[in-house]
mmCIF file of C-alpha atoms in Angstrom:
data_model
loop_
_atom_site.group_PDB
_atom_site.id
_atom_site.type_symbol
_atom_site.label_atom_id
_atom_site.label_comp_id
_atom_site.label_asym_id
_atom_site.label_seq_id
_atom_site.Cartn_x
_atom_site.Cartn_y
_atom_site.Cartn_z
ATOM 1 C CA MET A 1 30.186 -32.983 14.238
ATOM 2 C CA THR A 2 29.916 -29.493 13.323
ATOM 3 C CA THR A 3 27.129 -27.919 11.439
ATOM 4 C CA PRO A 4 27.668 -26.968 8.636
ATOM 5 C CA GLN A 5 27.622 -22.817 7.957
ATOM 6 C CA ARG A 6 25.148 -21.052 5.580
ATOM 7 C CA ASP A 7 25.445 -18.202 3.749
ATOM 8 C CA ARG A 8 23.656 -15.158 4.683
ATOM 9 C CA SER A 9 24.519 -13.007 2.595
ATOM 10 C CA ARG A 10 22.396 -14.193 0.105
ATOM 11 C CA PRO A 11 18.972 -14.653 -0.044
ATOM 12 C CA ILE A 12 16.934 -17.763 0.762
ATOM 13 C CA ASN A 13 15.469 -18.345 -3.171
ATOM 14 C CA GLU A 14 11.692 -16.533 -3.866
ATOM 15 C CA SER A 15 11.853 -14.763 0.449
ATOM 16 C CA LEU A 16 11.587 -11.901 1.572
ATOM 17 C CA VAL A 17 14.660 -10.688 4.099
ATOM 18 C CA PHE A 18 13.053 -7.372 6.656
ATOM 19 C CA ASP A 19 16.729 -6.221 5.610
ATOM 20 C CA LEU A 20 17.534 -1.936 7.496
ATOM 21 C CA PRO A 21 14.712 -0.082 4.251
ATOM 22 C CA LEU A 22 12.147 -2.725 4.208
ATOM 23 C CA SER A 23 11.954 -1.641 8.171
ATOM 24 C CA TRP A 24 12.180 2.249 7.296
ATOM 25 C CA ALA A 25 9.776 1.861 4.392
ATOM 26 C CA GLY A 26 7.048 0.211 6.569
ATOM 27 C CA TYR A 27 7.866 1.989 9.951
ATOM 28 C CA ARG A 28 4.123 3.609 10.566
ATOM 29 C CA ILE A 29 2.422 0.467 9.644
ATOM 30 C CA ASN A 30 5.373 -1.470 12.323
ATOM 31 C CA LYS A 31 4.459 1.517 14.794
ATOM 32 C CA MET A 32 0.219 2.152 14.336
ATOM 33 C CA CYS A 33 0.718 -2.641 14.714
ATOM 34 C CA ASN A 34 2.589 -2.041 17.654
ATOM 35 C CA SER A 35 0.186 0.850 19.139
ATOM 36 C CA LEU A 36 -2.581 -1.923 19.477
ATOM 37 C CA THR A 37 -1.159 -3.597 22.182
ATOM 38 C CA SER A 38 -3.078 -0.982 24.186
ATOM 39 C CA PRO A 39 -6.913 -2.195 25.382
ATOM 40 C CA GLU A 40 -7.468 1.982 24.236
ATOM 41 C CA ASN A 41 -5.562 2.270 20.928
ATOM 42 C CA ARG A 42 -7.427 -1.109 19.969
ATOM 43 C CA ALA A 43 -11.314 0.421 20.914
ATOM 44 C CA THR A 44 -10.269 3.512 19.636
ATOM 45 C CA TYR A 45 -8.841 1.669 16.197
ATOM 46 C CA GLN A 46 -12.388 0.113 15.743
ATOM 47 C CA ALA A 47 -14.267 2.703 16.090
ATOM 48 C CA ASP A 48 -12.275 4.580 13.554
ATOM 49 C CA GLU A 49 -10.305 2.840 12.009
ATOM 50 C CA ASP A 50 -9.689 5.521 8.559
ATOM 51 C CA ALA A 51 -8.707 8.434 11.007
ATOM 52 C CA TYR A 52 -6.752 5.616 12.968
ATOM 53 C CA LEU A 53 -4.147 4.815 10.430
ATOM 54 C CA GLU A 54 -5.000 9.120 9.543
ATOM 55 C CA ALA A 55 -3.007 9.615 12.566
ATOM 56 C CA TYR A 56 -0.298 6.829 12.192
ATOM 57 C CA GLY A 57 0.710 8.893 9.023
ATOM 58 C CA LEU A 58 -0.515 6.066 6.930
ATOM 59 C CA SER A 59 0.359 6.753 3.164
ATOM 60 C CA PRO A 60 -2.494 6.180 0.542
ATOM 61 C CA GLU A 61 -1.281 2.720 -0.778
ATOM 62 C CA GLN A 62 -0.564 1.705 3.407
ATOM 63 C CA LYS A 63 -4.099 2.560 4.512
ATOM 64 C CA ALA A 64 -5.314 0.797 0.970
ATOM 65 C CA LEU A 65 -3.239 -2.454 2.104
ATOM 66 C CA VAL A 66 -4.898 -2.530 5.563
ATOM 67 C CA LEU A 67 -8.103 -2.200 4.391
ATOM 68 C CA ALA A 68 -8.161 -4.727 2.834
ATOM 69 C CA ARG A 69 -6.068 -7.471 4.984
ATOM 70 C CA ASP A 70 -3.444 -7.097 2.295
ATOM 71 C CA PHE A 71 -0.982 -9.187 4.818
ATOM 72 C CA GLY A 72 1.284 -10.183 2.128
ATOM 73 C CA GLY A 73 1.290 -6.869 0.228
ATOM 74 C CA LEU A 74 2.031 -5.420 3.805
ATOM 75 C CA LEU A 75 5.400 -6.995 4.148
ATOM 76 C CA ASP A 76 5.327 -5.810 1.062
ATOM 77 C CA ALA A 77 5.468 -2.199 2.153
ATOM 78 C CA GLY A 78 8.125 -2.876 5.184
ATOM 79 C CA ALA A 79 5.699 -4.928 8.107
ATOM 80 C CA ASN A 80 6.994 -7.079 9.540
ATOM 81 C CA ILE A 81 5.077 -10.101 10.724
ATOM 82 C CA TYR A 82 5.170 -10.155 14.090
ATOM 83 C CA PHE A 83 3.203 -6.297 14.691
ATOM 84 C CA LEU A 84 0.875 -8.260 12.058
ATOM 85 C CA LEU A 85 0.379 -9.665 14.318
ATOM 86 C CA LYS A 86 -1.343 -7.194 16.983
ATOM 87 C CA LEU A 87 -3.299 -6.180 13.161
ATOM 88 C CA GLY A 88 -4.794 -9.115 12.601
ATOM 89 C CA VAL A 89 -6.237 -9.712 15.948
ATOM 90 C CA VAL A 90 -7.777 -6.490 15.712
ATOM 91 C CA THR A 91 -9.006 -7.100 12.843
ATOM 92 C CA GLY A 92 -10.150 -10.718 12.870
ATOM 93 C CA ASN A 93 -7.886 -12.152 11.236
ATOM 94 C CA GLY A 94 -5.721 -15.208 13.254
ATOM 95 C CA LEU A 95 -2.353 -16.681 12.118
ATOM 96 C CA TYR A 96 -4.532 -18.938 9.495
ATOM 97 C CA ARG A 97 -6.587 -16.889 7.699
ATOM 98 C CA MET A 98 -3.226 -14.016 7.932
ATOM 99 C CA GLY A 99 -0.949 -17.236 6.532
ATOM 100 C CA ALA A 100 -3.621 -18.205 3.695
ATOM 101 C CA SER A 101 -4.505 -15.164 2.115
ATOM 102 C CA MET A 102 -0.404 -14.485 3.032
ATOM 103 C CA ARG A 103 -0.621 -18.072 0.047
ATOM 104 C CA GLY A 104 -3.648 -15.828 -1.949
ATOM 105 C CA GLU A 105 -5.697 -19.148 -0.698
ATOM 106 C CA THR A 106 -8.965 -19.370 1.132
ATOM 107 C CA TYR A 107 -9.405 -19.969 4.940
ATOM 108 C CA GLU A 108 -10.539 -23.434 3.685
ATOM 109 C CA GLN A 109 -7.562 -24.168 0.885
ATOM 110 C CA PHE A 110 -4.903 -24.200 3.958
ATOM 111 C CA LEU A 111 -6.878 -24.718 6.309
ATOM 112 C CA ALA A 112 -6.273 -27.790 4.647
ATOM 113 C CA THR A 113 -2.536 -27.321 5.022
ATOM 114 C CA ARG A 114 -2.162 -27.970 8.219
ATOM 115 C CA ASN A 115 -1.305 -31.258 9.732
ATOM 116 C CA ASP A 116 -4.591 -29.943 12.070
ATOM 117 C CA HIS A 117 -7.363 -29.828 10.309
ATOM 118 C CA GLY A 118 -9.935 -28.018 13.381
ATOM 119 C CA ALA A 119 -7.783 -25.574 14.308
ATOM 120 C CA VAL A 120 -8.360 -22.150 13.341
#
């Protein structure tokens, strides 16, 4: 039995496709987030967030998204979820808090939709 092939040229309804134009749009956000793998950079970020964002050349709109912890907006602006996870950890926003933000829900509302209600 063969598995039917999905037409990968058509996006999934209501999904954001991380393509080359979106990747270029989010390049500076992703570069900044990726830099947070270094303990020294995390400390520098936490000491002066505004200066850190400025050093990576984020636009005022991008900076506003980061400062608001608008993870859905950051995805729309070209951030890659794997890089955003680094930002989430540094800012005290684990995966479930980020998921709640992306869905426009409170953390508690989001947890209520999970199978393991005690998960953080």
